[in-house]
Amino acid sequence: EWRRGEDPPPDTRRDKYQRGRDRSYDSDDYSRGRERLDCIYKLDPSPLVFQTVHNDAMSVRSKGGTSVSGVLECPKDEKRMIVSIDMTDMNKILWVDEENLTMCAEAGIIGEDLERKLAAKGYCTGHDPDSREVSSLGGWIATRASGMKKNVYGNIEDLLVGVKLVTPRGVIERSCQVPRISAGPDIHHFVLGSEGTLGIITEAVLKIRPLPELKKFGSLVFPDFESGVGCMREVARQRCAPASIRLVDNRQFRFGHALKPEQSFFASLKDSVKAFYVTKFKGFDPEKLCVATLLFEGSREVVESQERRVYNIAAKFGGLPAGEENGERGYMLTFAIAYMRDLGMEYGVVAESFETSLPWDRFEDPIRLVGLFSVCWLFRVLDACRNVKDRVQRESQRYRLHHDPVVSCRVTQTYDAGACIYFYLILNYRGLSDPVHTFDEIERAAREEVLSSGGSISHHHGVGKIRKRWLRETVSEAGVEMLRAIKQQTDPQNIFGCGNLIP
C-alpha cells in the first residue's frame, strides 16, 4: 500500500513520474503537486483499486505511452489534481492456455514484448499495429485498435475473449471465458473504444495461434492508383486477401524509394533494369504508378494458393510482381514513419497521419470489357482520396503557406464492405507565425472532407479530444446520450479520462 504521508515504493518514485511526464502532452500540468495526493493506491492480487478520500479530489488517466487523438492531454479547464497512471510495470503474461488457444496478460504489456514472449512458446496473437513497439494491450482495447495482419488474425475486437476493467463502482468482467455469449448487450463493447473514460483496464484474455509455418513478403506495381484500388476491391470480394495487403499512392512510393540505402553497383544495375522494364517496356508513368506490399502467413499450401490468386487478380488490373525484397522493405517502412515525423520537426516540417474507413460504394455500374479482363469503377474510396488532397491544397492557399503541402494516402485494410485509408499531411512551417494552429485548421478541414465524402470519424485511432466534435453527427444525439449515461453510471464523479470521447 501507498498512503498519503508515507514514502512511495521504489517503482513509483520520482523517476517514474518523470518517465510518465516525458511521454505526455502538457506535462507542466503535473506540477500541481504530489502533496495533494488525497488517495490510496492499493495493488491487490487482482485489480488496481482507487479510493478517493474527498469527493472530486482528482482526475485519473491511464496510459501506456502512445496517442494520436489527444487522449493524454490535460483538460485546460480541469481544476482538480491530475494523476497519470503509468501502466508499464503491469507487463506480465499471467497464463497461456494451449488447449483453448487463449492467453491472459496484464494491460501494460507492450505489443512487441507480448509477441516476443508468446513466440518463445510457439504462439502469437497476430495483432500487428504500426505502433507495436510502443503501444500496449490495454491501449489496443481502449481504442478499438486494428493491426496490419487483421485479414488473418482479426482486429482487437475479434481477438478479445475477456477483459477486466476497474471502475469507481467496482470491477467489470464476465464470469466465463467463452467464445460467444448471448447475455444482453456485450459488456466488452462498452470497454472497447472507451478511451479510459470508464476506468482502468488491468488485464485481458486474447485468442492466440501457433506461429505460422511460412511467412513470405511480396509486392505489386500498378500503372496508377485507380488500378491498385480496383485490385484490392477484387481481392476483398473473392476473400483471398493475404495477412496484409497495403496500397500506397505515387507520392508515398517515391518517398519510400528515396529512403532506400545505397546499393552496390550490381544491385543498382539490377534495379535500373527493372525500372527500364516497368517504365519503358510496360509504359508505366513514374509520376502515376503505385505499389502494394504483401505479407502472406500460414501453411505452405495456404500461402502458395493465396499467392496464385492474388497475383492472377493483380494481372487483370495491370499489376506486375515487384519482388519479396521490395515487399519487406515497404512493410517495415510503416514502422519507421513515426520516427521520421519526429525527426522532421527539427528541419521545419510538421507532419501527422489520420485515417478513416469508407464503403467501396461505386456510383455507377461497373463497365466490364469481357476478354480484356478490365473493370472500371468509380469508388467512393478514390473520391475521398482526391477530395481530401484538393481540400488541403485549397486550405493552404487560404492560409497563404509559403510552400505547398504534401498529402499522400494509402489503403491499409480491406473488408467486404469497404476499406481503411490512411492520409499523411506534411507542412513546411517556416515563415508561419502560428504553425500549430495553421496545421490544426488544415487538418480539421481535411477531416471534414473525409466525413462529407462518406467516411468515418476514425477506423482505429479513436476519438479522444481531437475528434469528439464530430461524434454527435457520427453516432447521433441519442447515441451520445447513451454513452453519457454509461459514463455517469460507471464514473459519476468523472474521475477517469475526463474530456475524452464524449462531447
Coordinates of C-alpha atoms in Angstrom, one line a residue:
E1 CA 0.0 0.0 0.0
W2 CA 1.0 3.6 -0.5
R3 CA -0.7 6.0 1.8
R4 CA -0.5 9.8 1.9
G5 CA 2.4 10.9 4.1
E6 CA 4.4 7.7 3.5
D7 CA 7.3 7.2 1.2
P8 CA 6.2 5.6 -2.1
P9 CA 7.6 2.2 -3.0
P10 CA 10.7 2.3 -5.3
D11 CA 8.8 1.7 -8.6
T12 CA 6.7 4.8 -8.0
R13 CA 9.4 7.3 -7.1
R14 CA 10.2 10.5 -8.9
D15 CA 11.9 8.8 -11.8
K16 CA 8.7 7.1 -12.7
Y17 CA 6.8 10.4 -12.6
Q18 CA 9.4 11.9 -14.9
R19 CA 9.2 9.0 -17.3
G20 CA 5.4 9.5 -17.5
R21 CA 5.8 13.2 -18.0
D22 CA 8.2 12.8 -20.8
R23 CA 5.7 10.9 -22.9
S24 CA 2.6 13.1 -22.4
Y25 CA 1.1 16.4 -23.5
D26 CA 1.0 19.5 -21.4
S27 CA 3.4 18.0 -18.9
D28 CA 3.6 21.2 -16.8
D29 CA 0.2 20.4 -15.5
Y30 CA 1.7 17.7 -13.3
S31 CA 3.4 20.3 -11.2
R32 CA 0.2 20.7 -9.3
G33 CA 2.0 18.8 -6.5
R34 CA 2.2 15.3 -5.1
E35 CA 1.4 16.7 -1.7
R36 CA -2.2 16.9 -2.8
L37 CA -2.5 13.2 -3.4
D38 CA -5.7 12.6 -1.4
C39 CA -6.0 9.0 -2.4
I40 CA -4.8 5.5 -1.6
Y41 CA -3.2 3.2 -4.2
K42 CA -3.6 -0.4 -3.5
L43 CA -2.3 -3.2 -5.7
D44 CA -4.3 -6.4 -4.9
P45 CA -3.7 -9.8 -6.4
S46 CA -6.4 -8.8 -8.9
P47 CA -7.1 -5.3 -9.9
L48 CA -5.7 -1.8 -9.1
V49 CA -8.2 -0.1 -6.8
F50 CA -8.6 3.6 -6.3
Q51 CA -10.3 5.1 -3.4
T52 CA -10.8 8.9 -3.1
V53 CA -10.8 10.4 0.3
H54 CA -12.6 13.5 -0.8
N55 CA -15.2 13.9 -3.5
D56 CA -13.8 15.4 -6.7
A57 CA -10.4 15.0 -5.3
M58 CA -8.7 14.0 -8.5
S59 CA -8.8 13.2 -12.2
V60 CA -7.1 10.0 -13.4
R61 CA -5.8 9.0 -16.7
S62 CA -4.0 5.7 -17.5
K63 CA -1.5 5.4 -20.3
G64 CA 0.9 3.0 -21.9
G65 CA 2.8 5.6 -23.9
T66 CA 1.2 6.4 -27.2
S67 CA -1.7 8.5 -28.5
V68 CA -2.6 10.3 -31.7
S69 CA -6.0 11.6 -30.7
G70 CA -5.2 13.8 -27.7
V71 CA -6.4 11.4 -25.0
L72 CA -3.4 12.2 -22.9
E73 CA -3.8 15.9 -23.0
C74 CA -4.7 17.5 -19.6
P75 CA -8.0 19.3 -20.0
K76 CA -7.4 23.1 -19.9
D77 CA -10.4 23.7 -17.6
E78 CA -9.6 20.9 -15.2
K79 CA -9.2 22.3 -11.6
R80 CA -8.6 19.1 -9.8
M81 CA -5.2 17.4 -9.4
I82 CA -4.5 15.1 -12.3
V83 CA -2.9 11.7 -11.7
S84 CA -1.3 9.9 -14.6
I85 CA -1.1 6.1 -14.1
D86 CA 1.9 4.6 -15.8
M87 CA 0.9 1.0 -16.7
T88 CA 4.3 -0.1 -18.0
D89 CA 5.2 -2.2 -14.9
M90 CA 2.0 -4.3 -15.4
N91 CA 3.7 -6.2 -18.2
K92 CA 3.4 -9.9 -17.4
I93 CA 1.7 -12.7 -19.3
L94 CA -0.3 -14.4 -16.5
W95 CA -1.1 -17.6 -18.2
V96 CA -1.2 -19.4 -21.6
D97 CA -4.0 -22.0 -22.3
E98 CA -2.6 -24.2 -25.1
E99 CA -5.8 -26.3 -25.2
N100 CA -8.2 -23.4 -25.8
L101 CA -5.6 -21.2 -27.5
T102 CA -6.0 -18.2 -25.3
M103 CA -3.7 -16.2 -23.0
C104 CA -4.1 -13.7 -20.3
A105 CA -1.8 -10.7 -19.8
E106 CA -1.6 -7.5 -17.8
A107 CA -2.8 -4.5 -19.7
G108 CA 0.5 -2.6 -19.6
I109 CA 2.5 -5.1 -21.7
I110 CA 3.8 -3.6 -24.9
G111 CA 2.9 -5.3 -28.1
E112 CA 6.5 -6.1 -29.1
D113 CA 7.1 -7.7 -25.8
L114 CA 3.9 -9.6 -25.8
E115 CA 4.6 -11.2 -29.2
R116 CA 8.2 -12.0 -28.3
K117 CA 7.2 -13.8 -25.1
L118 CA 4.4 -15.7 -26.9
A119 CA 6.8 -16.6 -29.7
A120 CA 9.1 -18.3 -27.2
K121 CA 6.2 -20.7 -26.5
G122 CA 5.4 -21.1 -30.2
Y123 CA 2.4 -18.8 -30.3
C124 CA 1.3 -15.3 -31.4
T125 CA -1.7 -13.0 -31.3
G126 CA -1.1 -11.7 -34.8
H127 CA -2.1 -8.2 -33.8
D128 CA 0.5 -6.1 -35.5
P129 CA -0.4 -2.3 -35.4
D130 CA 2.1 0.2 -36.7
S131 CA 2.8 1.2 -33.1
R132 CA 3.5 -2.3 -31.8
E133 CA 6.9 -1.2 -30.5
V134 CA 5.3 1.3 -28.0
S135 CA 1.6 0.6 -27.8
S136 CA 0.1 -1.5 -25.0
L137 CA -2.5 -4.3 -24.7
G138 CA -4.8 -2.0 -22.7
G139 CA -4.4 0.8 -25.2
W140 CA -5.4 -1.6 -28.1
I141 CA -8.6 -2.4 -26.3
A142 CA -9.4 1.2 -25.1
T143 CA -9.1 2.5 -28.7
R144 CA -10.6 -0.5 -30.7
A145 CA -7.2 -1.0 -32.4
S146 CA -6.6 -2.7 -35.7
G147 CA -3.4 -4.4 -36.9
M148 CA -1.8 -4.7 -40.3
K149 CA -2.4 -8.5 -40.3
K150 CA -6.1 -8.3 -39.5
N151 CA -7.1 -10.3 -42.6
V152 CA -5.8 -13.5 -40.9
Y153 CA -6.0 -12.7 -37.2
G154 CA -8.7 -10.1 -36.9
N155 CA -9.0 -6.7 -35.2
I156 CA -8.7 -6.4 -31.5
E157 CA -12.5 -6.9 -31.0
D158 CA -12.1 -10.3 -32.8
L159 CA -9.2 -11.3 -30.6
L160 CA -10.7 -10.3 -27.3
V161 CA -12.1 -13.1 -25.1
G162 CA -12.2 -11.4 -21.7
V163 CA -11.3 -8.1 -20.1
K164 CA -11.1 -6.7 -16.6
L165 CA -12.0 -3.1 -16.1
V166 CA -11.6 -1.4 -12.7
T167 CA -14.2 1.4 -12.2
P168 CA -15.3 3.6 -9.3
R169 CA -18.4 1.4 -9.0
G170 CA -16.4 -1.9 -9.0
V171 CA -14.8 -4.4 -11.3
I172 CA -16.4 -5.2 -14.6
E173 CA -15.7 -8.6 -16.1
R174 CA -17.5 -11.6 -17.4
S175 CA -17.7 -14.7 -15.2
C176 CA -16.8 -17.1 -18.0
Q177 CA -14.3 -17.0 -20.8
V178 CA -16.3 -18.5 -23.7
P179 CA -16.0 -18.0 -27.5
R180 CA -19.5 -16.4 -27.6
I181 CA -22.3 -15.4 -25.2
S182 CA -25.9 -14.2 -25.5
A183 CA -26.4 -12.3 -22.3
G184 CA -27.8 -9.0 -23.4
P185 CA -25.5 -6.3 -24.9
D186 CA -21.9 -7.4 -24.8
I187 CA -20.1 -5.6 -21.9
H188 CA -16.9 -6.0 -23.8
H189 CA -18.2 -3.5 -26.3
F190 CA -18.7 -0.9 -23.5
V191 CA -15.0 -1.3 -22.8
L192 CA -13.7 -1.5 -26.4
G193 CA -13.1 2.1 -27.5
S194 CA -13.9 3.6 -24.1
E195 CA -10.6 5.5 -24.2
G196 CA -10.1 5.5 -20.4
T197 CA -13.4 7.2 -19.6
L198 CA -14.9 4.4 -17.5
G199 CA -11.9 3.1 -15.6
I200 CA -8.6 1.3 -16.0
I201 CA -8.2 -1.9 -18.0
T202 CA -5.9 -4.1 -15.9
E203 CA -5.8 -7.4 -17.8
A204 CA -7.2 -9.1 -20.8
V205 CA -7.6 -12.6 -22.4
L206 CA -6.9 -12.8 -26.1
K207 CA -7.0 -15.6 -28.7
I208 CA -3.6 -16.9 -29.8
R209 CA -2.5 -19.1 -32.7
P210 CA 0.5 -21.2 -33.3
L211 CA 3.3 -19.4 -35.2
P212 CA 2.8 -19.7 -38.9
E213 CA 4.7 -22.3 -40.8
L214 CA 5.6 -19.8 -43.5
K215 CA 6.0 -16.0 -43.7
K216 CA 6.6 -14.5 -47.1
F217 CA 6.6 -11.0 -48.4
G218 CA 5.6 -9.8 -51.9
S219 CA 4.9 -6.6 -53.8
L220 CA 3.0 -5.4 -56.8
V221 CA 3.4 -2.4 -59.0
F222 CA 0.3 -0.9 -60.8
P223 CA 0.1 1.7 -63.6
D224 CA -2.0 4.0 -61.3
F225 CA -3.8 4.3 -58.0
E226 CA -7.2 3.5 -59.5
S227 CA -5.9 0.2 -60.8
G228 CA -4.5 -0.7 -57.4
V229 CA -7.7 0.1 -55.6
G230 CA -9.6 -2.0 -58.1
C231 CA -7.3 -4.9 -57.5
M232 CA -7.7 -4.6 -53.7
R233 CA -11.5 -4.5 -54.1
E234 CA -11.5 -7.7 -56.1
V235 CA -9.2 -9.4 -53.7
A236 CA -11.5 -8.5 -50.8
R237 CA -14.6 -9.6 -52.9
Q238 CA -13.0 -13.0 -53.5
R239 CA -11.9 -13.3 -49.9
C240 CA -8.4 -14.3 -50.7
A241 CA -6.5 -11.5 -49.0
P242 CA -3.1 -12.3 -47.5
A243 CA -2.3 -11.4 -43.9
S244 CA -1.5 -7.9 -45.1
I245 CA -2.1 -6.0 -48.4
R246 CA -1.4 -2.3 -48.4
L247 CA -1.5 0.0 -51.4
V248 CA 0.5 3.3 -51.4
D249 CA -0.1 6.2 -53.8
N250 CA 2.6 7.6 -56.0
R251 CA 3.8 10.2 -53.5
Q252 CA 4.4 7.6 -50.9
F253 CA 6.1 5.2 -53.4
R254 CA 8.6 7.9 -54.3
F255 CA 9.2 8.8 -50.7
G256 CA 9.9 5.2 -49.8
H257 CA 12.2 4.9 -52.9
A258 CA 14.2 8.0 -51.8
L259 CA 14.9 6.3 -48.5
K260 CA 16.4 3.2 -50.0
P261 CA 20.0 2.7 -48.7
E262 CA 23.0 3.0 -51.0
Q263 CA 23.5 -0.2 -53.1
S264 CA 26.4 -1.9 -54.7
F265 CA 27.0 -1.4 -58.4
F266 CA 25.3 -4.7 -59.4
A267 CA 22.3 -4.2 -57.1
S268 CA 21.9 -0.7 -58.6
L269 CA 22.2 -2.1 -62.1
K270 CA 19.5 -4.7 -61.4
D271 CA 17.2 -2.0 -60.1
S272 CA 17.8 0.1 -63.2
V273 CA 16.9 -2.9 -65.5
K274 CA 13.7 -3.4 -63.5
A275 CA 12.8 0.3 -63.8
F276 CA 13.5 0.3 -67.5
Y277 CA 11.2 -2.7 -68.0
V278 CA 8.4 -1.2 -66.0
T279 CA 8.5 2.4 -67.4
K280 CA 9.8 1.9 -70.9
F281 CA 8.7 -1.6 -71.9
K282 CA 5.4 -1.7 -70.0
G283 CA 4.8 2.0 -70.3
F284 CA 4.1 2.8 -66.6
D285 CA 4.3 6.6 -65.9
P286 CA 6.8 7.2 -63.0
E287 CA 4.5 10.1 -61.8
K288 CA 1.4 7.8 -61.6
L289 CA 2.4 4.3 -60.7
C290 CA 1.8 2.9 -57.3
V291 CA 2.8 -0.1 -55.3
A292 CA 1.2 -2.7 -53.0
T293 CA 3.1 -4.5 -50.3
L294 CA 2.0 -8.1 -49.4
L295 CA 2.6 -10.4 -46.5
F296 CA 1.5 -14.0 -46.6
E297 CA 1.3 -16.1 -43.5
G298 CA 0.2 -19.7 -42.9
S299 CA 0.9 -23.2 -44.1
R300 CA 2.9 -23.6 -47.3
E301 CA -0.2 -24.8 -49.1
V302 CA -2.3 -21.8 -48.0
V303 CA 0.5 -19.3 -48.8
E304 CA 1.1 -20.7 -52.3
S305 CA -2.7 -20.7 -53.0
Q306 CA -3.1 -17.1 -51.9
E307 CA -0.1 -16.0 -54.0
R308 CA -1.5 -17.6 -57.1
R309 CA -4.9 -16.0 -56.6
V310 CA -3.7 -12.5 -55.6
Y311 CA -1.1 -12.3 -58.5
N312 CA -3.7 -13.5 -61.0
I313 CA -6.2 -10.9 -59.9
A314 CA -3.5 -8.2 -60.0
A315 CA -2.6 -9.1 -63.6
K316 CA -6.2 -8.4 -64.6
F317 CA -5.7 -4.8 -63.3
G318 CA -2.3 -4.3 -65.0
G319 CA -0.3 -5.2 -61.9
L320 CA 3.2 -6.6 -62.1
P321 CA 5.0 -8.6 -59.4
A322 CA 7.8 -6.5 -57.9
G323 CA 9.6 -8.9 -55.6
E324 CA 9.9 -10.1 -52.0
E325 CA 12.6 -7.6 -51.0
N326 CA 10.5 -4.6 -52.0
G327 CA 7.6 -6.0 -50.1
E328 CA 9.5 -6.5 -46.9
R329 CA 11.1 -3.0 -47.2
G330 CA 7.7 -1.4 -47.7
Y331 CA 6.2 -3.3 -44.8
M332 CA 9.0 -2.3 -42.4
L333 CA 8.9 1.4 -43.7
T334 CA 5.5 1.7 -41.9
F335 CA 7.2 1.3 -38.5
A336 CA 9.8 4.0 -39.3
I337 CA 7.3 6.7 -40.4
A338 CA 6.6 7.8 -36.8
Y339 CA 10.3 8.3 -36.1
M340 CA 10.8 10.3 -39.3
R341 CA 7.9 12.5 -38.3
D342 CA 9.7 13.4 -35.1
L343 CA 12.9 14.0 -37.0
G344 CA 11.2 16.3 -39.4
M345 CA 10.3 18.7 -36.7
E346 CA 14.0 19.6 -36.4
Y347 CA 14.0 20.6 -40.1
G348 CA 11.0 22.8 -40.2
V349 CA 8.5 20.1 -41.1
V350 CA 5.4 19.2 -39.2
A351 CA 3.5 16.1 -40.2
E352 CA 0.7 13.8 -38.9
S353 CA -1.4 10.9 -40.1
F354 CA -5.1 10.4 -39.9
E355 CA -7.3 7.6 -41.1
T356 CA -10.9 6.7 -41.9
S357 CA -13.0 3.8 -43.1
L358 CA -15.1 4.1 -46.2
P359 CA -17.5 1.9 -48.2
W360 CA -16.4 0.7 -51.6
D361 CA -19.8 2.1 -52.9
R362 CA -19.4 2.6 -56.6
F363 CA -21.5 5.4 -58.1
E364 CA -22.2 3.8 -61.4
D365 CA -22.5 0.2 -62.6
P366 CA -19.2 -1.4 -63.4
I367 CA -18.2 -1.5 -67.1
R368 CA -16.9 -4.9 -67.8
L369 CA -14.9 -5.4 -71.0
V370 CA -15.2 -9.2 -71.5
G371 CA -12.0 -10.7 -72.8
L372 CA -9.8 -7.8 -71.7
F373 CA -10.5 -8.6 -68.0
S374 CA -10.8 -4.9 -67.4
V375 CA -13.1 -3.4 -64.8
C376 CA -13.7 0.3 -64.4
W377 CA -15.3 1.5 -61.1
L378 CA -15.8 4.9 -59.6
F379 CA -15.1 4.1 -56.0
R380 CA -16.0 6.3 -53.1
V381 CA -12.6 5.4 -51.8
L382 CA -11.0 7.1 -54.8
D383 CA -13.3 10.1 -54.5
A384 CA -12.3 10.6 -50.8
C385 CA -8.6 10.5 -51.7
R386 CA -9.0 13.1 -54.4
N387 CA -11.3 15.3 -52.3
V388 CA -9.0 15.4 -49.3
K389 CA -6.0 16.2 -51.4
D390 CA -7.9 19.0 -53.2
R391 CA -9.2 20.4 -49.9
V392 CA -5.8 20.6 -48.4
Q393 CA -4.5 22.5 -51.4
R394 CA -7.3 25.0 -51.1
E395 CA -6.8 25.5 -47.4
S396 CA -3.0 26.0 -47.9
Q397 CA -3.8 28.8 -50.3
R398 CA -6.3 30.3 -47.9
Y399 CA -3.6 30.4 -45.2
R400 CA -1.0 31.6 -47.7
L401 CA 1.5 28.9 -47.0
H402 CA 5.0 29.7 -48.4
H403 CA 5.4 26.1 -49.5
D404 CA 2.9 23.6 -51.0
P405 CA 1.8 20.9 -48.5
V406 CA 2.3 17.3 -49.2
V407 CA -0.7 15.0 -49.0
S408 CA -0.4 11.3 -49.6
C409 CA -2.6 8.3 -48.9
R410 CA -2.6 4.5 -48.6
V411 CA -5.2 1.8 -48.4
T412 CA -4.2 -0.3 -45.4
Q413 CA -7.1 -2.7 -44.6
T414 CA -9.8 -4.1 -46.7
Y415 CA -13.2 -5.6 -45.8
D416 CA -16.2 -6.9 -47.7
A417 CA -18.0 -3.6 -47.3
G418 CA -15.1 -1.1 -47.6
A419 CA -11.6 -0.2 -46.7
C420 CA -9.4 1.9 -44.4
I421 CA -7.5 4.8 -45.8
Y422 CA -4.5 6.5 -44.2
F423 CA -3.7 10.1 -45.1
Y424 CA -0.4 11.7 -44.4
L425 CA -0.3 15.5 -44.2
I426 CA 3.1 17.3 -44.3
L427 CA 3.7 21.1 -44.0
N428 CA 6.8 23.2 -44.1
Y429 CA 6.1 25.6 -41.2
R430 CA 9.0 28.1 -41.9
G431 CA 7.6 31.6 -42.1
L432 CA 4.3 30.8 -40.2
S433 CA 3.6 32.9 -37.2
D434 CA 1.5 30.1 -35.5
P435 CA 2.4 26.8 -37.3
V436 CA 0.5 24.6 -34.8
H437 CA -2.8 26.5 -35.2
T438 CA -2.4 26.5 -39.0
F439 CA -1.7 22.8 -39.1
D440 CA -4.6 22.1 -36.8
E441 CA -7.0 24.1 -39.0
I442 CA -5.9 22.4 -42.2
E443 CA -6.1 19.0 -40.7
R444 CA -9.6 19.8 -39.4
A445 CA -10.7 20.8 -42.9
A446 CA -9.3 17.5 -44.2
R447 CA -11.2 15.5 -41.6
E448 CA -14.4 17.3 -42.5
E449 CA -13.8 16.5 -46.1
V450 CA -13.4 12.8 -45.2
L451 CA -16.8 12.9 -43.4
S452 CA -18.5 14.7 -46.2
S453 CA -17.2 12.0 -48.6
G454 CA -18.9 9.3 -46.6
G455 CA -16.0 8.3 -44.3
S456 CA -16.0 7.5 -40.6
I457 CA -14.6 9.6 -37.8
S458 CA -11.8 7.0 -37.3
H459 CA -11.0 3.4 -38.3
H460 CA -8.8 2.6 -35.4
H461 CA -7.1 5.7 -33.9
G462 CA -10.1 6.5 -31.8
V463 CA -11.8 9.8 -30.9
G464 CA -10.0 11.3 -27.9
K465 CA -10.3 15.1 -27.7
I466 CA -9.3 15.8 -31.3
R467 CA -12.3 14.2 -33.0
K468 CA -15.0 14.4 -30.4
R469 CA -16.5 17.5 -32.1
W470 CA -17.7 15.1 -34.8
L471 CA -19.0 12.3 -32.6
R472 CA -22.6 13.5 -32.4
E473 CA -23.1 13.6 -36.2
T474 CA -21.4 10.2 -36.3
V475 CA -23.4 8.2 -33.8
S476 CA -26.5 10.5 -33.4
E477 CA -27.7 12.6 -30.5
A478 CA -29.3 9.6 -28.9
G479 CA -26.1 7.6 -29.3
V480 CA -24.1 10.3 -27.5
E481 CA -26.7 10.4 -24.7
M482 CA -26.4 6.6 -24.3
L483 CA -22.6 7.0 -23.9
R484 CA -23.1 9.8 -21.5
A485 CA -25.5 7.7 -19.4
I486 CA -23.0 4.8 -19.2
K487 CA -20.3 7.2 -18.2
Q488 CA -22.5 8.8 -15.5
Q489 CA -23.5 5.4 -14.0
T490 CA -20.0 3.9 -14.1
D491 CA -18.0 7.0 -13.1
P492 CA -20.4 9.6 -11.6
Q493 CA -17.6 11.9 -10.4
N494 CA -15.9 12.0 -13.8
I495 CA -12.7 10.7 -12.3
F496 CA -11.4 8.8 -15.3
G497 CA -10.3 10.0 -18.7
C498 CA -12.2 13.3 -18.3
G499 CA -12.6 15.3 -21.5
N500 CA -12.2 12.2 -23.8
L501 CA -14.6 10.8 -26.3
I502 CA -17.9 12.4 -25.2
P503 CA -18.6 15.9 -26.5

